[in-house]
mmCIF file of C-alpha atoms in Angstrom:
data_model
loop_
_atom_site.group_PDB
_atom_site.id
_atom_site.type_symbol
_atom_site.label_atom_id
_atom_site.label_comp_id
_atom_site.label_asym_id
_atom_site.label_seq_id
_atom_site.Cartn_x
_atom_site.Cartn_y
_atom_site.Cartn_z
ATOM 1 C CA UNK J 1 0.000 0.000 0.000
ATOM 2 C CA UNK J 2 2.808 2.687 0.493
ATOM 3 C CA UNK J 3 4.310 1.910 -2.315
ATOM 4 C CA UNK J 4 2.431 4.329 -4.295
ATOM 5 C CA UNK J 5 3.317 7.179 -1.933
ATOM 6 C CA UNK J 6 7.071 6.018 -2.044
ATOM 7 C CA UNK J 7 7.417 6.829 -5.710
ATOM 8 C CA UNK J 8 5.676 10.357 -4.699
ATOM 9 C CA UNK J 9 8.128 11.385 -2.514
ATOM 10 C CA UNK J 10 10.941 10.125 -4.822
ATOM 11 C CA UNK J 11 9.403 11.827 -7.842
ATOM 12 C CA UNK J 12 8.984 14.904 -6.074
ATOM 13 C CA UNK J 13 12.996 15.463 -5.703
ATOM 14 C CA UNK J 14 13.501 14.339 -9.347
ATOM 15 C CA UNK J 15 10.474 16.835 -10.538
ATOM 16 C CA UNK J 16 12.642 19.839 -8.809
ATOM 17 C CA UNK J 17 16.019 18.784 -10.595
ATOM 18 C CA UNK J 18 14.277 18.706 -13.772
ATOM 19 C CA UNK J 19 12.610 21.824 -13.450
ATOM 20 C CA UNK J 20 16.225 23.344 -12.294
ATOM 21 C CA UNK J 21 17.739 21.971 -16.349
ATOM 22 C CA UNK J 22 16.551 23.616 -19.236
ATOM 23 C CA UNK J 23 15.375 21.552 -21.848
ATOM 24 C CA UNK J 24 16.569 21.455 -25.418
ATOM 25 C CA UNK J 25 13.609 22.511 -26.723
ATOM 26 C CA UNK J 26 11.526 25.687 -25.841
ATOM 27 C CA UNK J 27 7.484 25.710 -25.932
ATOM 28 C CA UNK J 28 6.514 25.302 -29.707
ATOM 29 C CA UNK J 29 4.800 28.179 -31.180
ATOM 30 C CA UNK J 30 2.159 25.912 -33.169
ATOM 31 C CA UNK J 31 -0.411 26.683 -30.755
ATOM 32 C CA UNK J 32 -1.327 22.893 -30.595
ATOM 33 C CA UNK J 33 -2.378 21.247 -26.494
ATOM 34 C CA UNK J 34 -2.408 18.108 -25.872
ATOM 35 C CA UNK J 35 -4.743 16.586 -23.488
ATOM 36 C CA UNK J 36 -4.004 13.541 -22.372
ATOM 37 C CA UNK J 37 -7.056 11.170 -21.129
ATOM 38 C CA UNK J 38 -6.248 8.637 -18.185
ATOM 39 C CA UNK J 39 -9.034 6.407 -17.220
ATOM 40 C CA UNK J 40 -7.669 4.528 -13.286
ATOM 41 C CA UNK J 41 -8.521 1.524 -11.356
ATOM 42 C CA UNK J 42 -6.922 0.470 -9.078
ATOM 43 C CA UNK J 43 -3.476 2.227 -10.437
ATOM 44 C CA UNK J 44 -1.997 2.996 -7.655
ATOM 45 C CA UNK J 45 1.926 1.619 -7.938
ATOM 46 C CA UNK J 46 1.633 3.180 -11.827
ATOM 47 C CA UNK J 47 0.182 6.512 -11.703
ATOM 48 C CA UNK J 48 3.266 8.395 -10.685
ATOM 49 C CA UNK J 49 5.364 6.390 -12.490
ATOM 50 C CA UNK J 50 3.069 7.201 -15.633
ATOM 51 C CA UNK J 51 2.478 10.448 -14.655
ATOM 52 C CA UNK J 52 6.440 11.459 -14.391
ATOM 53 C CA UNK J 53 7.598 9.915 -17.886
ATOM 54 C CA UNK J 54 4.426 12.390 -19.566
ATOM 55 C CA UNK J 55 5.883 15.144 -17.939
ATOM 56 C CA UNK J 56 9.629 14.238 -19.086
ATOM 57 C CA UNK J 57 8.809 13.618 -22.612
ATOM 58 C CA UNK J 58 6.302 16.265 -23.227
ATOM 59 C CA UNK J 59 9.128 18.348 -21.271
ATOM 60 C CA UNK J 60 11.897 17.459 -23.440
ATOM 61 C CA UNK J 61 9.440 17.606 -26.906
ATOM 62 C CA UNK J 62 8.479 21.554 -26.042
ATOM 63 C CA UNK J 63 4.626 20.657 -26.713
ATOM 64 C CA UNK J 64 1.861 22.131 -24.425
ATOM 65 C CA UNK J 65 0.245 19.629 -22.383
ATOM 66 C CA UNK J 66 -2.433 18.900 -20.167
ATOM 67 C CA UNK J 67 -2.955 15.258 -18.197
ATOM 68 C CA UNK J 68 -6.657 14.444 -16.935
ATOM 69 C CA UNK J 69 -6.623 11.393 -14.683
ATOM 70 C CA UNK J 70 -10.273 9.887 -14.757
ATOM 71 C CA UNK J 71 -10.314 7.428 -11.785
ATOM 72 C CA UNK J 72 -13.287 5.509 -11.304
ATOM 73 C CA UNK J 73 -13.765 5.347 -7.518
ATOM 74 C CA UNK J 74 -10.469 2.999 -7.399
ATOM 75 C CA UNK J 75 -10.600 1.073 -3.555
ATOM 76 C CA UNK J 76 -6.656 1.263 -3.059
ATOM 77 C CA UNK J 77 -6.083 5.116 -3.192
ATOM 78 C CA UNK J 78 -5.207 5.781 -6.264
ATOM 79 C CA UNK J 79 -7.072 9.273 -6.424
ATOM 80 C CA UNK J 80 -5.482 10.021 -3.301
ATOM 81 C CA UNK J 81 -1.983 9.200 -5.135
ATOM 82 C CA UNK J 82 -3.192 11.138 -8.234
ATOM 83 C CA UNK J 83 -3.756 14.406 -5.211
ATOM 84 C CA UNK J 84 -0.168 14.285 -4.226
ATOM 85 C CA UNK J 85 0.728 14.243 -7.881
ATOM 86 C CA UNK J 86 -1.520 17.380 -8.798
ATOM 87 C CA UNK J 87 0.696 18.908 -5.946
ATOM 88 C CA UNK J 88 4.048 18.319 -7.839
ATOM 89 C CA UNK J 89 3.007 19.028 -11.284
ATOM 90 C CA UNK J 90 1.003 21.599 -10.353
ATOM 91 C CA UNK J 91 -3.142 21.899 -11.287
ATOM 92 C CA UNK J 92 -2.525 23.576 -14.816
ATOM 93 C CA UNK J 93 -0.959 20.524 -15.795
ATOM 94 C CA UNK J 94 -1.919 17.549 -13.520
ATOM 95 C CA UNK J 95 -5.969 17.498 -13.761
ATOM 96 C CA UNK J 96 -8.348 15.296 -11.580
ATOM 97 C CA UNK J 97 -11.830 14.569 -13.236
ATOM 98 C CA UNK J 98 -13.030 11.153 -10.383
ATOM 99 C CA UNK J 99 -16.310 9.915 -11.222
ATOM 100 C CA UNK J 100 -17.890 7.633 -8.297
ATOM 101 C CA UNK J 101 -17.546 4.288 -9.893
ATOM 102 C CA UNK J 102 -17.096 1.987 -12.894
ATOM 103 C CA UNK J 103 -18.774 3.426 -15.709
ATOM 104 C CA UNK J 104 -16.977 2.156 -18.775
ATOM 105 C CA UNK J 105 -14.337 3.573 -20.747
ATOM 106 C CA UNK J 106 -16.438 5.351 -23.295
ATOM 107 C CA UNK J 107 -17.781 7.238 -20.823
ATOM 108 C CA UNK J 108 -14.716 8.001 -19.097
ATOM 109 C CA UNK J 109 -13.147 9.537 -22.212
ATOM 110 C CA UNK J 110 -16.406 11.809 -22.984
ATOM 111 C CA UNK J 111 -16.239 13.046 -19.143
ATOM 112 C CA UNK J 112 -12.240 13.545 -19.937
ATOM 113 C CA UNK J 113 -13.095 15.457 -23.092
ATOM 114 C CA UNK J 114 -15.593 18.012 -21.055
ATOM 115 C CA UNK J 115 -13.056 19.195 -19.278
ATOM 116 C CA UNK J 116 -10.082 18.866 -21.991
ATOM 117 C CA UNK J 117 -8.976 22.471 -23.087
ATOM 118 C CA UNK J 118 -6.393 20.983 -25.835
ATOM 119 C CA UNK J 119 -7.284 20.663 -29.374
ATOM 120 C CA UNK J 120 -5.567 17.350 -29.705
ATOM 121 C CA UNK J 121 -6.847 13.953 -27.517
ATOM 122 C CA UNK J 122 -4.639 11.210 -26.341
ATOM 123 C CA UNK J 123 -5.906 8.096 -25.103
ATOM 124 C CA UNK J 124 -3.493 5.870 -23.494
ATOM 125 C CA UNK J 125 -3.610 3.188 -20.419
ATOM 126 C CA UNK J 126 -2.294 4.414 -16.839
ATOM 127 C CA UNK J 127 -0.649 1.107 -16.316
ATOM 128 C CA UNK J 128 2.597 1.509 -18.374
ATOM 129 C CA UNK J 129 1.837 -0.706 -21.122
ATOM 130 C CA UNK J 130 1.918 2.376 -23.157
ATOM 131 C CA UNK J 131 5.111 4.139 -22.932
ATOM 132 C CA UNK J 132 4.626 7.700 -23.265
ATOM 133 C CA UNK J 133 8.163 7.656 -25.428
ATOM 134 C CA UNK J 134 6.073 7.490 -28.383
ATOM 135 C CA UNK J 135 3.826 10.279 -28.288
ATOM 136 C CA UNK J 136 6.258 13.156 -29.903
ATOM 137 C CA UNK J 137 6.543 10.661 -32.840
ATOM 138 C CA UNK J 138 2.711 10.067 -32.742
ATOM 139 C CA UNK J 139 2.264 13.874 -32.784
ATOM 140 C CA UNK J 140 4.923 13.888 -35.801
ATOM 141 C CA UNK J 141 3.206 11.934 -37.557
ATOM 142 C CA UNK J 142 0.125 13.775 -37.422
ATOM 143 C CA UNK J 143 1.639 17.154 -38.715
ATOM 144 C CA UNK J 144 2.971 14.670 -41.307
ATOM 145 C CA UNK J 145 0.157 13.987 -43.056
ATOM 146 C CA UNK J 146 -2.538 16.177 -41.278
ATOM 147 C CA UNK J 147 -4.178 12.921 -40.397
ATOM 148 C CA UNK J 148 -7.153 13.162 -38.471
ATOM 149 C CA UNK J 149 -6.042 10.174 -35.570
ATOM 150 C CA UNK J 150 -3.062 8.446 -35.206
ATOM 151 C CA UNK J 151 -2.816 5.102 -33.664
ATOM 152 C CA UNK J 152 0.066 2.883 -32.121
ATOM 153 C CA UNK J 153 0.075 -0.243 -33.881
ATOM 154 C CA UNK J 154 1.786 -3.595 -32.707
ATOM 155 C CA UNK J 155 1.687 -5.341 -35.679
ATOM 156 C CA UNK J 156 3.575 -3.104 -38.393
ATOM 157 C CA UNK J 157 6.987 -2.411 -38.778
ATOM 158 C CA UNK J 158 9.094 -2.391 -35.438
ATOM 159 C CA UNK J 159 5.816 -2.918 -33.238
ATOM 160 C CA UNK J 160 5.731 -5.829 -30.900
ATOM 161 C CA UNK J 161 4.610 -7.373 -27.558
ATOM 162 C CA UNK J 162 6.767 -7.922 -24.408
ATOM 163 C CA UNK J 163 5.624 -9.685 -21.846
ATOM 164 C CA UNK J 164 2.560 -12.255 -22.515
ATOM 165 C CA UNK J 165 2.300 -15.930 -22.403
ATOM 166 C CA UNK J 166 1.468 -17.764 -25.386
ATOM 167 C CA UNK J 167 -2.185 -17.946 -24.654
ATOM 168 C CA UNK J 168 -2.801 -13.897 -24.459
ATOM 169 C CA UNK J 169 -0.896 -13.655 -28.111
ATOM 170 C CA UNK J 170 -2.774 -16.124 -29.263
ATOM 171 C CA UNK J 171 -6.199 -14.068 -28.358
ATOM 172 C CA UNK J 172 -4.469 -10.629 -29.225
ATOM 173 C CA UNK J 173 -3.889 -12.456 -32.699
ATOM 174 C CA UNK J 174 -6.708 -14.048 -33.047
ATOM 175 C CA UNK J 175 -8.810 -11.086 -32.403
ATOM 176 C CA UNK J 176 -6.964 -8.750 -35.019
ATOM 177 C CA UNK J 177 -7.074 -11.291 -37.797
ATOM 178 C CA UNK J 178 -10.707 -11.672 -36.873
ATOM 179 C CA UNK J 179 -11.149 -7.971 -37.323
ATOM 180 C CA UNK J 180 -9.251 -7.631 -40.558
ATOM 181 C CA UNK J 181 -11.052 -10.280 -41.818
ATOM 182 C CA UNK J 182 -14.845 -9.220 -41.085
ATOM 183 C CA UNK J 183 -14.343 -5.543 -41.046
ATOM 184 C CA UNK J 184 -11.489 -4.300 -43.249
ATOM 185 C CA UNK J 185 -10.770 -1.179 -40.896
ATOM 186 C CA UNK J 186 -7.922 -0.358 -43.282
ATOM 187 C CA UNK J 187 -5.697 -0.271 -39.949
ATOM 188 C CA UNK J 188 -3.185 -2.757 -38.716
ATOM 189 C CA UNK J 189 -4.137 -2.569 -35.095
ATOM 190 C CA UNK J 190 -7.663 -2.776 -33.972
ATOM 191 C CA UNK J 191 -7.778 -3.622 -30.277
ATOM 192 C CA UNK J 192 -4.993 -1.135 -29.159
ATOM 193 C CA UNK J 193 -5.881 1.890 -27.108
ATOM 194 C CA UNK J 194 -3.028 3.944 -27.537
ATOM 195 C CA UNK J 195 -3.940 6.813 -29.793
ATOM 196 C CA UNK J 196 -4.250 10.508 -30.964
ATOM 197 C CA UNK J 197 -7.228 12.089 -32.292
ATOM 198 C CA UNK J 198 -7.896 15.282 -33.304
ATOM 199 C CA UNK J 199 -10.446 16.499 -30.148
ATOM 200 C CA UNK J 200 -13.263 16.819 -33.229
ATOM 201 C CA UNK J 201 -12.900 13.871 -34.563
ATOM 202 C CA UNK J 202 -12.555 12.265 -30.962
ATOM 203 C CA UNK J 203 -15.915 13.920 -30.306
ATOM 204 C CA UNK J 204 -18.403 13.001 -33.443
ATOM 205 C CA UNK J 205 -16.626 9.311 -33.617
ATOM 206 C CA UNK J 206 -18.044 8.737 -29.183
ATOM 207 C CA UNK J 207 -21.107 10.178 -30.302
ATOM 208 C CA UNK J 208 -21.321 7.433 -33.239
ATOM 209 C CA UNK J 209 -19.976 4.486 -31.062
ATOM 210 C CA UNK J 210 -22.181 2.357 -29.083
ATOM 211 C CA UNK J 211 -20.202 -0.347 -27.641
ATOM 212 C CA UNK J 212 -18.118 -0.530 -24.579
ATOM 213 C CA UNK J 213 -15.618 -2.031 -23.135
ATOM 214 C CA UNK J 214 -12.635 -3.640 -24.955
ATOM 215 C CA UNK J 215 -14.902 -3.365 -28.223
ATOM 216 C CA UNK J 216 -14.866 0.205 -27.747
ATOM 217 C CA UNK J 217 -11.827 1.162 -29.161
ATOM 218 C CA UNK J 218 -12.300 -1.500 -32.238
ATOM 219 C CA UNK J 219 -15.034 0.267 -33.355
ATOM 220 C CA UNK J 220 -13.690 3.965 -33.025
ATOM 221 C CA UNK J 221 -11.563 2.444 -36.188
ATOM 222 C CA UNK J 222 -14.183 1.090 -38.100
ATOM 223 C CA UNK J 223 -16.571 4.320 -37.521
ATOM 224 C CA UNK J 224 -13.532 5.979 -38.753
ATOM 225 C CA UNK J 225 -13.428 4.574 -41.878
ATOM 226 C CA UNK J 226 -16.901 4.809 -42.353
ATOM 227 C CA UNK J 227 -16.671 8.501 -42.068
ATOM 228 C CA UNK J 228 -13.949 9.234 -44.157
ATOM 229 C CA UNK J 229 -11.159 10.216 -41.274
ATOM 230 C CA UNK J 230 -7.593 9.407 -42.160
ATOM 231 C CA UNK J 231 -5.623 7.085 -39.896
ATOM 232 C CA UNK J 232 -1.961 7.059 -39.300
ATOM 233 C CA UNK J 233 -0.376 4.473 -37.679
ATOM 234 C CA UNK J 234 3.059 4.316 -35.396
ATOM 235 C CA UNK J 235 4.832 1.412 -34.674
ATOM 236 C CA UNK J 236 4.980 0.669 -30.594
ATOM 237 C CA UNK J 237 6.069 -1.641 -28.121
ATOM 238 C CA UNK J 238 3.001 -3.062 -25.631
ATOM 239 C CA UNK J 239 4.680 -4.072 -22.469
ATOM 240 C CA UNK J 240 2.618 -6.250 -19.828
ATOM 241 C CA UNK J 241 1.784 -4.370 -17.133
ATOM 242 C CA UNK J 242 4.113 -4.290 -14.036
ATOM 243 C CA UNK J 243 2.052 -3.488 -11.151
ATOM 244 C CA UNK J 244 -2.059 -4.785 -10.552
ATOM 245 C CA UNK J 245 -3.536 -7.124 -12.425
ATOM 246 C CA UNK J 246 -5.221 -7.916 -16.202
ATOM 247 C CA UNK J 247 -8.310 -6.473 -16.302
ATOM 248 C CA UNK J 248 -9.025 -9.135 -19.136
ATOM 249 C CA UNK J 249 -11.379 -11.722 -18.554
ATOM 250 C CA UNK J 250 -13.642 -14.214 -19.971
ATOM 251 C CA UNK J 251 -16.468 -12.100 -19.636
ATOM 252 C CA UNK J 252 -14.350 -9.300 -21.742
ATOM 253 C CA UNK J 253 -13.673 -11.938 -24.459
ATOM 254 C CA UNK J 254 -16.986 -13.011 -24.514
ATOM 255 C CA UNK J 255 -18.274 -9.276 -25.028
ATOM 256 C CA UNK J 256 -15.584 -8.749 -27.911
ATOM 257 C CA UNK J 257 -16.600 -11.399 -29.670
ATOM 258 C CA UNK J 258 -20.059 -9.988 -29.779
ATOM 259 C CA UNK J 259 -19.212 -6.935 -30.383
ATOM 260 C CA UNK J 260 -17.250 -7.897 -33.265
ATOM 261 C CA UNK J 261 -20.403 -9.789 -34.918
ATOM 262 C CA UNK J 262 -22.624 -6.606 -34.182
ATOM 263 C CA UNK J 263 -20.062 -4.282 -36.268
ATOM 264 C CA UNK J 264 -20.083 -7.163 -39.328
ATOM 265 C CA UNK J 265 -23.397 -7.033 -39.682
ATOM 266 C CA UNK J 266 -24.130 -3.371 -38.978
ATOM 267 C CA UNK J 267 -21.139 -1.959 -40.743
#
């Protein structure tokens, strides 16, 4: 349980030296903010860990920022953790939007996006699979081509998986070929979460979506496509979480799987 607060205290002392270097880049003059969306549960032991590598790369990158921590009534303290962040950071830059429970993670990024005041969204998870690394090349390669999301993908180019068994590639597989198959999204990687939309586009692709949970994010793709958006895609590396526990189950396959037969035939 203290764990959590341990990395607080040590962040806190690295946060100061940081802010005591200047960076090699200054604040860009585009005029672009980035708000990144953080749904919690239970994300205690990763949240400042998280929460310090956004800072350092959106630091060292020069592009405005914004992080919005969405926890969902987590029982181990991890909005209390997310507090003593806020207090580091400072509230300009470290934003708490708690809801009282589990509500799903559509939800949790429309609440996010009510109180986002950047013009670009990213979604990522708060439990390091995503490292936050990637995001000045995701942002590149949106000014590249103007596109209007860009999405990590694992299965193109250098992209790749650390840290499953054989039986959670075999699903993560399974369920991408599946979707390629039945859907033709025109995009590599389906089932990821780790992307950046334009907050627009964000907005009229929720308001399109109806499913929820792990299908959620499959079908932001598709509706994509169906609307004409342009995708981008970035090679990353998914790394098993360190800290907690899968929040994939049965019951989440299950609900994919239906999911995925609802976009076929609606689609």
């Amino acid at each position: 349980m203290f764990c959590g607060s341990f990395y607080v205290v040590g962040l806190k002392w690295i946060h100061v030296a940081m802010a005591s270097r200047k960076t090699s880049h200054q604040n860009r003059d585009s005029g672009d903010k980035y708000s990144v969306l953080l749904p919690t549960y239970n994300e205690r032991e990763n949240l400042p860990l998280i929460v310090w590598l956004l800072v350092k790369y959106f630091a060292e990158s020069g592009y405005n920022y914004e992080v919005i921590v969405i926890d969902d009534g987590s029982p181990d303290g991890t909005l209390e953790v997310a507090e003593q962040l806020q207090k580091i950071y400072g509230e300009d830059k470290i934003l708490l939007r708690p809801r009282v429970k589990k509500l799903g993670l559509g939800t949790a990024y429309i609440h996010g996006m009510k109180h986002a005041t950047g013009n670009f969204i990213i979604i990522m998870d708060a439990d390091l699979s995503h490292h936050p690394k990637f995001i000045p090349e995701f942002i590149e390669k949106q000014k590249e081509g103007n596109y209007d999301l860009v999405s990590g993908t694992r299965y193109r180019g250098g992209g790749g998986v650390y840290g499953w068994d054989l039986r959670r590639k075999l699903i993560s597989r399974g369920a991408n070929f599946l979707t390629q198959v039945l859907l033709r999204p025109g995009a590599s990687d389906l089932t990821g979460s780790f992307r950046l939309y334009k907050k627009k586009v964000l907005e009229s692709l929720v308001e399109q979506c109806v499913s929820k949970g792990y299908v959620f994010q499959m079908e932001m793709i598709v509706r994509a496509r169906q609307l004409n958006y342009t995708v981008g895609e970035v090679p990353i590396s998914f790394v098993d979480r360190v800290y907690g526990e899968s929040k994939l189950g049965g019951n989440e396959i299950v609900s994919f799987v239906k999911g995925l037969l609802t976009l076929f035939a609606t689609t």
